[in-house]
Amino acid sequence: MKQTEFLIESEATDSAITALKYEDGQLREVEDRVAEEVPVAMIYNGISHAVMLATPDDLADFALGFSLCEGILSSARDLYDMEIVHRVNGIELQMEIASENFLHLKERRRSMAGRTGCGLCGSESLDQAIRIPNRIQAHDIHFDAEAIYLAQRNMQTLQALQGRTGATHACAWVNPEGEVLMVREDVGRHNALDKLIGARARQQQQTAGFVLTSSRASYEMVQKAASADIPMLVAISAPTGLAIRMAQGCGVTLVGFARKQQHVVYSCPERLLHKELA
């Protein structure tokens, strides 16, 4: 048996473990549920391109969303087939893509043994490190700030894996009325957004709306939102400076610290409407 094989808990999203909990001056044995993360390899036309650590569910969404956000595919139509193959040391997402997309991928492909949340691993030069998407096309849509707070309350009840483990992020697609239409979860915030974008593309969902994320807003979160023409990204935590500048340049409304009837707007504030209190 390889050393890594014992680390993989099959294809479960979470598992039960026995642990010791110290509370109120006492130590006792408890059963806890923990989120699982598994190496997931993105394979295009037989060539491995990247390996991500991810929660092993909604993998078809993950494959498509990652491919779209990375610019490997231009649309869902470029993905001809996808097979999920479980190995003893991880999962392979074996994709068959259009020849034109594969040729383009081979031209820009770099040696990437793995990826992390930074989004820059595997780049060979500074010019390759930050990919700037085109400016989004959703110019005329507006949202009421109350939709953010309504969506926050609703999203928490839809985070099943987070409720069991307390260890995952979620990204939700929210309509202008604040209704949560779709949620995807993962141990990685970027993976959760990839899954959400992939799910919308697979279902050909055209509903207007914005993304609410349970995480901070990094550069890569904004880059993914802009690449999917998402007009507004709302995070419950802080954005980075690079994320703000990218949002400004791409025309994405970036909102941070959204919690308990308050938020901060960092870019394109005209898209978010606020009721003035008397």
CSV table of N, CA and C in Angstrom, one decimal, residues 43-202:
chain,number,residue,atom,x,y,z
A,43,ILE,N,-8.2,16.1,-15.8
A,43,ILE,CA,-7.6,15.5,-16.9
A,43,ILE,C,-8.3,15.8,-18.2
A,44,TYR,N,-7.6,16.3,-19.2
A,44,TYR,CA,-8.2,16.7,-20.5
A,44,TYR,C,-7.6,15.9,-21.6
A,45,ASN,N,-8.5,15.2,-22.3
A,45,ASN,CA,-8.0,14.4,-23.4
A,45,ASN,C,-6.8,13.5,-23.1
A,46,GLY,N,-6.9,12.9,-21.8
A,46,GLY,CA,-5.8,12.0,-21.4
A,46,GLY,C,-4.6,12.7,-20.7
A,47,ILE,N,-4.6,14.0,-20.7
A,47,ILE,CA,-3.4,14.7,-20.1
A,47,ILE,C,-3.8,15.4,-18.8
A,48,SER,N,-3.1,15.0,-17.7
A,48,SER,CA,-3.4,15.6,-16.4
A,48,SER,C,-2.9,17.1,-16.4
A,49,HIS,N,-3.8,18.0,-16.0
A,49,HIS,CA,-3.5,19.4,-16.0
A,49,HIS,C,-3.3,20.0,-14.6
A,50,ALA,N,-4.1,19.6,-13.7
A,50,ALA,CA,-4.0,20.2,-12.3
A,50,ALA,C,-4.6,19.2,-11.3
A,51,VAL,N,-4.2,19.3,-10.1
A,51,VAL,CA,-4.7,18.5,-9.0
A,51,VAL,C,-5.2,19.4,-7.9
A,52,MET,N,-6.4,19.3,-7.5
A,52,MET,CA,-7.0,20.2,-6.5
A,52,MET,C,-7.4,19.3,-5.3
A,53,LEU,N,-7.3,19.9,-4.1
A,53,LEU,CA,-7.9,19.2,-2.9
A,53,LEU,C,-9.3,19.8,-2.7
A,54,ALA,N,-10.3,18.9,-2.8
A,54,ALA,CA,-11.7,19.3,-2.8
A,54,ALA,C,-12.6,18.3,-2.1
A,55,THR,N,-13.8,18.8,-1.7
A,55,THR,CA,-14.8,17.9,-1.2
A,55,THR,C,-15.4,17.1,-2.3
A,56,PRO,N,-15.4,15.7,-2.2
A,56,PRO,CA,-15.8,14.9,-3.3
A,56,PRO,C,-17.3,14.8,-3.6
A,57,ASP,N,-17.9,15.9,-3.8
A,57,ASP,CA,-19.3,15.8,-4.3
A,57,ASP,C,-19.5,17.0,-5.4
A,58,ASP,N,-20.6,16.9,-6.1
A,58,ASP,CA,-20.8,17.8,-7.2
A,58,ASP,C,-19.6,17.9,-8.1
A,59,LEU,N,-19.0,16.8,-8.4
A,59,LEU,CA,-17.7,16.8,-9.2
A,59,LEU,C,-17.9,17.2,-10.7
A,60,ALA,N,-19.1,16.8,-11.2
A,60,ALA,CA,-19.4,17.3,-12.6
A,60,ALA,C,-19.5,18.8,-12.7
A,61,ASP,N,-20.1,19.4,-11.7
A,61,ASP,CA,-20.1,20.8,-11.6
A,61,ASP,C,-18.7,21.4,-11.5
A,62,PHE,N,-17.9,20.8,-10.6
A,62,PHE,CA,-16.6,21.2,-10.4
A,62,PHE,C,-15.7,21.2,-11.6
A,63,ALA,N,-15.8,20.1,-12.4
A,63,ALA,CA,-15.0,20.0,-13.6
A,63,ALA,C,-15.4,21.0,-14.6
A,64,LEU,N,-16.6,21.3,-14.8
A,64,LEU,CA,-17.0,22.3,-15.8
A,64,LEU,C,-16.7,23.7,-15.3
A,65,GLY,N,-17.0,24.0,-14.1
A,65,GLY,CA,-16.8,25.3,-13.5
A,65,GLY,C,-15.3,25.7,-13.5
A,66,PHE,N,-14.5,24.8,-13.1
A,66,PHE,CA,-13.0,25.0,-13.1
A,66,PHE,C,-12.6,25.3,-14.6
A,67,SER,N,-13.0,24.4,-15.5
A,67,SER,CA,-12.6,24.6,-16.9
A,67,SER,C,-13.0,25.9,-17.5
A,68,LEU,N,-14.2,26.4,-17.2
A,68,LEU,CA,-14.7,27.6,-17.7
A,68,LEU,C,-13.9,28.8,-17.0
A,69,CYS,N,-13.7,28.8,-15.7
A,69,CYS,CA,-13.0,29.8,-15.0
A,69,CYS,C,-11.6,29.9,-15.4
A,70,GLU,N,-11.0,28.8,-15.7
A,70,GLU,CA,-9.6,28.8,-16.1
A,70,GLU,C,-9.4,29.2,-17.6
A,71,GLY,N,-10.5,29.4,-18.3
A,71,GLY,CA,-10.4,29.7,-19.7
A,71,GLY,C,-10.0,28.5,-20.6
A,72,ILE,N,-10.1,27.3,-20.1
A,72,ILE,CA,-9.8,26.1,-20.8
A,72,ILE,C,-11.0,25.8,-21.8
A,73,LEU,N,-12.2,26.1,-21.3
A,73,LEU,CA,-13.4,26.0,-22.2
A,73,LEU,C,-14.0,27.3,-22.3
A,74,SER,N,-14.6,27.6,-23.5
A,74,SER,CA,-15.3,28.8,-23.7
A,74,SER,C,-16.8,28.7,-23.3
A,75,SER,N,-17.4,27.5,-23.4
A,75,SER,CA,-18.7,27.3,-23.0
A,75,SER,C,-18.9,25.8,-22.7
A,76,ALA,N,-20.1,25.5,-22.1
A,76,ALA,CA,-20.3,24.1,-21.7
A,76,ALA,C,-20.3,23.2,-22.9
A,77,ARG,N,-20.6,23.7,-24.1
A,77,ARG,CA,-20.6,22.9,-25.3
A,77,ARG,C,-19.3,22.3,-25.7
A,78,ASP,N,-18.2,23.0,-25.2
A,78,ASP,CA,-16.8,22.5,-25.5
A,78,ASP,C,-16.5,21.2,-24.7
A,79,LEU,N,-17.3,20.9,-23.7
A,79,LEU,CA,-17.0,19.7,-23.0
A,79,LEU,C,-17.9,18.6,-23.6
A,80,TYR,N,-17.2,17.6,-24.2
A,80,TYR,CA,-18.0,16.6,-24.9
A,80,TYR,C,-18.4,15.4,-24.0
A,81,ASP,N,-17.5,15.1,-23.1
A,81,ASP,CA,-17.8,14.0,-22.2
A,81,ASP,C,-17.0,14.1,-20.9
A,82,MET,N,-17.5,13.5,-19.8
A,82,MET,CA,-16.7,13.6,-18.6
A,82,MET,C,-17.0,12.3,-17.8
A,83,GLU,N,-16.0,11.7,-17.3
A,83,GLU,CA,-16.1,10.5,-16.5
A,83,GLU,C,-15.4,10.7,-15.2
A,84,ILE,N,-16.1,10.3,-14.1
A,84,ILE,CA,-15.5,10.4,-12.7
A,84,ILE,C,-14.9,9.0,-12.4
A,85,VAL,N,-13.6,9.0,-12.2
A,85,VAL,CA,-12.9,7.7,-11.9
A,85,VAL,C,-12.3,7.7,-10.5
A,86,HIS,N,-12.7,6.8,-9.7
A,86,HIS,CA,-12.2,6.8,-8.3
A,86,HIS,C,-11.0,5.9,-8.2
A,87,ARG,N,-9.9,6.5,-7.8
A,87,ARG,CA,-8.6,5.7,-7.5
A,87,ARG,C,-8.4,5.6,-6.0
A,88,VAL,N,-7.5,4.7,-5.7
A,88,VAL,CA,-7.2,4.5,-4.2
A,88,VAL,C,-6.6,5.7,-3.6
A,89,ASN,N,-6.0,6.6,-4.4
A,89,ASN,CA,-5.3,7.8,-3.8
A,89,ASN,C,-6.0,9.1,-4.3
A,90,GLY,N,-7.2,9.0,-4.8
A,90,GLY,CA,-7.9,10.2,-5.2
A,90,GLY,C,-8.9,10.0,-6.3
A,91,ILE,N,-9.3,11.0,-6.9
A,91,ILE,CA,-10.3,11.0,-8.0
A,91,ILE,C,-9.8,11.7,-9.2
A,92,GLU,N,-10.1,11.0,-10.4
A,92,GLU,CA,-9.8,11.7,-11.6
A,92,GLU,C,-11.1,12.1,-12.3
A,93,LEU,N,-11.1,13.3,-12.8
A,93,LEU,CA,-12.2,13.8,-13.6
A,93,LEU,C,-11.6,13.8,-15.1
A,94,GLN,N,-12.0,12.8,-15.8
A,94,GLN,CA,-11.5,12.6,-17.1
A,94,GLN,C,-12.4,13.2,-18.2
A,95,MET,N,-11.9,14.3,-18.7
A,95,MET,CA,-12.8,15.1,-19.7
A,95,MET,C,-12.3,15.0,-21.1
A,96,GLU,N,-13.3,14.9,-22.0
A,96,GLU,CA,-13.0,15.0,-23.4
A,96,GLU,C,-13.5,16.3,-23.9
A,97,ILE,N,-12.5,17.1,-24.4
A,97,ILE,CA,-12.9,18.5,-24.8
A,97,ILE,C,-12.6,18.7,-26.3
A,98,ALA,N,-13.1,19.8,-26.9
A,98,ALA,CA,-13.0,20.1,-28.3
A,98,ALA,C,-11.5,20.2,-28.6
A,99,SER,N,-11.1,19.8,-29.8
A,99,SER,CA,-9.7,19.8,-30.3
A,99,SER,C,-9.1,21.2,-30.2
A,100,GLU,N,-9.9,22.2,-30.6
A,100,GLU,CA,-9.4,23.6,-30.6
A,100,GLU,C,-9.0,24.0,-29.2
A,101,ASN,N,-9.9,23.6,-28.2
A,101,ASN,CA,-9.6,24.0,-26.8
A,101,ASN,C,-8.4,23.2,-26.3
A,102,PHE,N,-8.3,22.0,-26.7
A,102,PHE,CA,-7.1,21.2,-26.2
A,102,PHE,C,-5.8,21.7,-26.8
A,103,LEU,N,-5.8,22.1,-28.0
A,103,LEU,CA,-4.6,22.7,-28.6
A,103,LEU,C,-4.2,24.0,-27.9
A,104,HIS,N,-5.2,24.8,-27.6
A,104,HIS,CA,-4.9,26.0,-26.9
A,104,HIS,C,-4.4,25.7,-25.5
A,105,LEU,N,-5.0,24.7,-24.8
A,105,LEU,CA,-4.5,24.3,-23.5
A,105,LEU,C,-3.0,23.8,-23.5
A,106,LYS,N,-2.7,23.1,-24.5
A,106,LYS,CA,-1.3,22.6,-24.6
A,106,LYS,C,-0.3,23.7,-24.8
A,107,GLU,N,-0.8,24.8,-25.6
A,107,GLU,CA,0.1,25.9,-25.8
A,107,GLU,C,0.4,26.7,-24.5
A,108,ARG,N,-0.6,26.8,-23.6
A,108,ARG,CA,-0.4,27.6,-22.4
A,108,ARG,C,-0.1,26.7,-21.2
A,109,ARG,N,-0.2,25.4,-21.4
A,109,ARG,CA,0.0,24.5,-20.2
A,109,ARG,C,1.4,24.6,-19.6
A,110,ARG,N,1.3,24.6,-18.3
A,110,ARG,CA,2.6,24.7,-17.5
A,110,ARG,C,2.7,23.5,-16.6
A,111,SER,N,3.9,23.2,-16.1
A,111,SER,CA,4.1,22.1,-15.2
A,111,SER,C,3.4,22.5,-13.9
A,112,MET,N,2.3,21.8,-13.6
A,112,MET,CA,1.5,22.1,-12.4
A,112,MET,C,1.3,20.8,-11.6
A,113,ALA,N,2.1,20.5,-10.7
A,113,ALA,CA,1.9,19.3,-9.9
A,113,ALA,C,0.8,19.4,-8.9
A,114,GLY,N,0.4,20.6,-8.6
A,114,GLY,CA,-0.7,20.9,-7.7
A,114,GLY,C,-1.1,22.3,-7.7
A,115,ARG,N,-2.3,22.6,-7.1
A,115,ARG,CA,-2.8,24.0,-7.0
A,115,ARG,C,-3.2,24.3,-5.6
A,116,THR,N,-3.1,25.5,-5.2
A,116,THR,CA,-3.6,25.9,-3.9
A,116,THR,C,-4.5,27.1,-4.0
A,117,GLY,N,-5.0,27.6,-2.9
A,117,GLY,CA,-5.9,28.7,-3.0
A,117,GLY,C,-5.4,30.0,-3.5
A,118,CYS,N,-4.0,30.1,-3.6
A,118,CYS,CA,-3.5,31.3,-4.1
A,118,CYS,C,-3.8,31.6,-5.6
A,119,GLY,N,-4.0,30.6,-6.3
A,119,GLY,CA,-4.4,30.8,-7.7
A,119,GLY,C,-3.2,31.0,-8.6
A,120,LEU,N,-2.0,31.1,-8.1
A,120,LEU,CA,-0.8,31.4,-8.9
A,120,LEU,C,0.2,30.3,-9.1
A,121,CYS,N,0.0,29.2,-8.3
A,121,CYS,CA,0.9,28.1,-8.4
A,121,CYS,C,1.0,27.5,-9.8
A,122,GLY,N,2.2,27.2,-10.2
A,122,GLY,CA,2.3,26.7,-11.6
A,122,GLY,C,2.6,27.7,-12.6
A,123,SER,N,2.5,29.0,-12.3
A,123,SER,CA,2.9,30.1,-13.2
A,123,SER,C,4.4,30.2,-13.4
A,124,GLU,N,4.9,30.4,-14.6
A,124,GLU,CA,6.3,30.4,-14.8
A,124,GLU,C,6.9,31.8,-14.8
A,125,SER,N,6.0,32.8,-14.9
A,125,SER,CA,6.5,34.2,-14.9
A,125,SER,C,5.4,35.1,-14.3
A,126,LEU,N,5.9,36.4,-14.0
A,126,LEU,CA,4.9,37.3,-13.5
A,126,LEU,C,3.8,37.6,-14.5
A,127,ASP,N,4.1,37.6,-15.8
A,127,ASP,CA,3.1,37.9,-16.8
A,127,ASP,C,2.0,36.9,-16.8
A,128,GLN,N,2.3,35.6,-16.4
A,128,GLN,CA,1.3,34.6,-16.4
A,128,GLN,C,0.5,34.5,-15.1
A,129,ALA,N,1.0,35.2,-14.0
A,129,ALA,CA,0.5,35.0,-12.7
A,129,ALA,C,-0.9,35.5,-12.5
A,130,ILE,N,-1.3,36.6,-13.1
A,130,ILE,CA,-2.7,37.1,-12.9
A,130,ILE,C,-3.3,37.2,-14.3
A,131,ARG,N,-4.4,36.5,-14.4
A,131,ARG,CA,-5.2,36.5,-15.6
A,131,ARG,C,-6.4,37.5,-15.4
A,132,ILE,N,-6.5,38.5,-16.3
A,132,ILE,CA,-7.5,39.5,-16.1
A,132,ILE,C,-8.7,39.2,-17.1
A,133,PRO,N,-9.9,39.0,-16.6
A,133,PRO,CA,-11.0,38.7,-17.5
A,133,PRO,C,-11.5,40.0,-18.2
A,134,ASN,N,-12.3,39.8,-19.2
A,134,ASN,CA,-12.9,40.9,-19.9
A,134,ASN,C,-13.9,41.6,-18.9
A,135,ARG,N,-14.2,42.8,-19.2
A,135,ARG,CA,-15.2,43.6,-18.4
A,135,ARG,C,-16.6,42.9,-18.6
A,136,ILE,N,-17.3,42.7,-17.5
A,136,ILE,CA,-18.6,42.0,-17.5
A,136,ILE,C,-19.6,42.8,-18.4
A,137,GLN,N,-20.6,42.1,-18.9
A,137,GLN,CA,-21.6,42.6,-19.8
A,137,GLN,C,-22.9,43.1,-19.1
A,138,ALA,N,-23.0,42.6,-17.8
A,138,ALA,CA,-24.3,42.9,-17.1
A,138,ALA,C,-24.3,44.3,-16.5
A,139,HIS,N,-24.6,45.3,-17.4
A,139,HIS,CA,-24.5,46.7,-16.9
A,139,HIS,C,-25.8,47.2,-16.3
A,140,ASP,N,-26.9,46.7,-16.7
A,140,ASP,CA,-28.2,47.4,-16.3
A,140,ASP,C,-28.9,46.7,-15.2
A,141,ILE,N,-28.3,45.8,-14.5
A,141,ILE,CA,-29.0,45.1,-13.4
A,141,ILE,C,-28.7,45.8,-12.1
A,142,HIS,N,-29.7,45.9,-11.2
A,142,HIS,CA,-29.5,46.5,-9.9
A,142,HIS,C,-30.1,45.5,-8.8
A,143,PHE,N,-29.5,45.6,-7.6
A,143,PHE,CA,-30.0,44.8,-6.5
A,143,PHE,C,-30.3,45.7,-5.3
A,144,ASP,N,-31.3,45.3,-4.6
A,144,ASP,CA,-31.6,46.0,-3.3
A,144,ASP,C,-30.8,45.4,-2.2
A,145,ALA,N,-30.2,46.2,-1.3
A,145,ALA,CA,-29.3,45.7,-0.3
A,145,ALA,C,-30.1,44.7,0.6
A,146,GLU,N,-31.4,44.8,0.8
A,146,GLU,CA,-32.1,43.9,1.6
A,146,GLU,C,-32.0,42.5,1.1
A,147,ALA,N,-31.8,42.3,-0.2
A,147,ALA,CA,-31.7,41.0,-0.8
A,147,ALA,C,-30.5,40.2,-0.2
A,148,ILE,N,-29.4,41.0,0.1
A,148,ILE,CA,-28.2,40.4,0.7
A,148,ILE,C,-28.6,39.8,2.1
A,149,TYR,N,-29.3,40.5,2.9
A,149,TYR,CA,-29.6,40.0,4.2
A,149,TYR,C,-30.5,38.9,4.2
A,150,LEU,N,-31.5,38.9,3.3
A,150,LEU,CA,-32.5,37.8,3.2
A,150,LEU,C,-31.7,36.5,2.8
A,151,ALA,N,-30.8,36.7,1.8
A,151,ALA,CA,-30.1,35.5,1.3
A,151,ALA,C,-29.2,35.0,2.4
A,152,GLN,N,-28.6,35.8,3.2
A,152,GLN,CA,-27.7,35.3,4.2
A,152,GLN,C,-28.5,34.4,5.2
A,153,ARG,N,-29.6,34.8,5.6
A,153,ARG,CA,-30.5,34.0,6.5
A,153,ARG,C,-30.8,32.7,5.9
A,154,ASN,N,-31.2,32.7,4.6
A,154,ASN,CA,-31.6,31.5,3.9
A,154,ASN,C,-30.5,30.6,3.6
A,155,MET,N,-29.3,31.1,3.3
A,155,MET,CA,-28.2,30.2,2.9
A,155,MET,C,-27.7,29.4,4.1
A,156,GLN,N,-27.7,29.9,5.3
A,156,GLN,CA,-27.2,29.1,6.4
A,156,GLN,C,-28.0,27.8,6.6
A,157,THR,N,-29.3,27.8,6.3
A,157,THR,CA,-30.1,26.6,6.5
A,157,THR,C,-29.9,25.6,5.3
A,158,LEU,N,-29.2,26.1,4.2
A,158,LEU,CA,-29.0,25.2,3.1
A,158,LEU,C,-27.6,24.6,3.1
A,159,GLN,N,-26.8,24.9,4.0
A,159,GLN,CA,-25.4,24.4,4.1
A,159,GLN,C,-25.4,23.1,4.9
A,160,ALA,N,-25.8,22.1,4.3
A,160,ALA,CA,-25.9,20.8,5.0
A,160,ALA,C,-24.6,20.3,5.5
A,161,LEU,N,-23.6,20.3,4.7
A,161,LEU,CA,-22.2,19.8,5.1
A,161,LEU,C,-21.6,20.7,6.1
A,162,GLN,N,-21.8,22.0,6.0
A,162,GLN,CA,-21.3,22.9,7.1
A,162,GLN,C,-22.0,22.6,8.4
A,163,GLY,N,-23.3,22.3,8.3
A,163,GLY,CA,-24.0,22.1,9.5
A,163,GLY,C,-23.5,20.8,10.3
A,164,ARG,N,-23.1,19.8,9.5
A,164,ARG,CA,-22.6,18.6,10.1
A,164,ARG,C,-21.1,18.7,10.6
A,165,THR,N,-20.3,19.5,9.9
A,165,THR,CA,-18.9,19.5,10.2
A,165,THR,C,-18.3,20.8,10.6
A,166,GLY,N,-18.9,21.9,10.2
A,166,GLY,CA,-18.4,23.3,10.6
A,166,GLY,C,-17.1,23.6,9.9
A,167,ALA,N,-16.8,22.9,8.7
A,167,ALA,CA,-15.5,23.0,8.1
A,167,ALA,C,-15.5,23.4,6.6
A,168,THR,N,-16.7,23.8,6.1
A,168,THR,CA,-16.8,24.0,4.7
A,168,THR,C,-17.2,25.4,4.4
A,169,HIS,N,-16.9,25.9,3.2
A,169,HIS,CA,-17.4,27.2,2.6
A,169,HIS,C,-18.6,26.9,1.7
A,170,ALA,N,-19.3,27.9,1.4
A,170,ALA,CA,-20.5,27.8,0.5
A,170,ALA,C,-20.5,29.0,-0.4
A,171,CYS,N,-21.0,28.8,-1.6
A,171,CYS,CA,-21.3,29.9,-2.5
A,171,CYS,C,-22.7,29.6,-3.0
A,172,ALA,N,-23.5,30.7,-3.0
A,172,ALA,CA,-24.9,30.6,-3.3
A,172,ALA,C,-25.2,31.5,-4.5
A,173,TRP,N,-26.2,31.1,-5.4
A,173,TRP,CA,-26.7,32.0,-6.4
A,173,TRP,C,-28.0,32.5,-5.9
A,174,VAL,N,-28.1,33.9,-5.9
A,174,VAL,CA,-29.2,34.6,-5.3
A,174,VAL,C,-29.9,35.4,-6.4
A,175,ASN,N,-31.2,35.4,-6.4
A,175,ASN,CA,-31.9,36.2,-7.4
A,175,ASN,C,-32.1,37.6,-6.8
A,176,PRO,N,-32.6,38.6,-7.6
A,176,PRO,CA,-32.7,40.0,-7.1
A,176,PRO,C,-33.6,40.1,-5.9
A,177,GLU,N,-34.5,39.2,-5.7
A,177,GLU,CA,-35.4,39.3,-4.6
A,177,GLU,C,-34.8,38.7,-3.3
A,178,GLY,N,-33.6,38.2,-3.4
A,178,GLY,CA,-32.9,37.6,-2.2
A,178,GLY,C,-33.2,36.1,-2.0
A,179,GLU,N,-33.8,35.5,-3.0
A,179,GLU,CA,-34.1,34.0,-2.9
A,179,GLU,C,-32.8,33.2,-3.3
A,180,VAL,N,-32.4,32.3,-2.5
A,180,VAL,CA,-31.3,31.5,-2.8
A,180,VAL,C,-31.8,30.3,-3.7
A,181,LEU,N,-31.2,30.3,-4.9
A,181,LEU,CA,-31.7,29.3,-5.9
A,181,LEU,C,-30.8,28.1,-6.0
A,182,MET,N,-29.5,28.2,-5.5
A,182,MET,CA,-28.6,27.1,-5.7
A,182,MET,C,-27.4,27.4,-4.7
A,183,VAL,N,-27.0,26.3,-4.1
A,183,VAL,CA,-25.8,26.4,-3.2
A,183,VAL,C,-24.9,25.2,-3.5
A,184,ARG,N,-23.6,25.5,-3.4
A,184,ARG,CA,-22.6,24.5,-3.5
A,184,ARG,C,-21.6,24.7,-2.4
A,185,GLU,N,-21.1,23.6,-1.8
A,185,GLU,CA,-20.2,23.6,-0.7
A,185,GLU,C,-18.9,22.9,-1.0
A,186,ASP,N,-17.8,23.3,-0.3
A,186,ASP,CA,-16.5,22.7,-0.5
A,186,ASP,C,-15.6,23.1,0.6
A,187,VAL,N,-14.6,22.3,0.9
A,187,VAL,CA,-13.6,22.8,1.9
A,187,VAL,C,-12.8,24.0,1.4
A,188,GLY,N,-12.8,24.2,0.1
A,188,GLY,CA,-12.1,25.3,-0.5
A,188,GLY,C,-13.1,26.3,-1.1
A,189,ARG,N,-12.9,27.6,-0.7
A,189,ARG,CA,-13.9,28.6,-1.2
A,189,ARG,C,-13.9,28.7,-2.7
A,190,HIS,N,-12.7,28.6,-3.3
A,190,HIS,CA,-12.6,28.7,-4.8
A,190,HIS,C,-13.3,27.5,-5.4
A,191,ASN,N,-13.1,26.3,-4.8
A,191,ASN,CA,-13.8,25.1,-5.4
A,191,ASN,C,-15.3,25.3,-5.3
A,192,ALA,N,-15.8,25.9,-4.2
A,192,ALA,CA,-17.3,26.0,-4.1
A,192,ALA,C,-17.8,27.0,-5.2
A,193,LEU,N,-17.0,28.0,-5.5
A,193,LEU,CA,-17.5,28.9,-6.6
A,193,LEU,C,-17.4,28.2,-7.9
A,194,ASP,N,-16.3,27.5,-8.2
A,194,ASP,CA,-16.2,26.7,-9.4
A,194,ASP,C,-17.5,25.8,-9.6
A,195,LYS,N,-17.8,25.1,-8.5
A,195,LYS,CA,-19.0,24.2,-8.5
A,195,LYS,C,-20.3,24.9,-8.8
A,196,LEU,N,-20.4,26.1,-8.2
A,196,LEU,CA,-21.6,26.9,-8.5
A,196,LEU,C,-21.7,27.3,-9.9
A,197,ILE,N,-20.6,27.8,-10.5
A,197,ILE,CA,-20.5,28.3,-11.8
A,197,ILE,C,-20.8,27.1,-12.8
A,198,GLY,N,-20.2,26.0,-12.5
A,198,GLY,CA,-20.4,24.8,-13.3
A,198,GLY,C,-21.8,24.3,-13.3
A,199,ALA,N,-22.4,24.4,-12.1
A,199,ALA,CA,-23.8,23.9,-12.0
A,199,ALA,C,-24.7,24.8,-12.8
A,200,ARG,N,-24.5,26.1,-12.8
A,200,ARG,CA,-25.3,27.0,-13.6
A,200,ARG,C,-25.1,26.8,-15.1
A,201,ALA,N,-23.9,26.5,-15.5
A,201,ALA,CA,-23.6,26.3,-16.9
A,201,ALA,C,-24.3,25.0,-17.4
A,202,ARG,N,-24.1,23.9,-16.5
A,202,ARG,CA,-24.7,22.6,-16.9
A,202,ARG,C,-26.2,22.7,-17.0
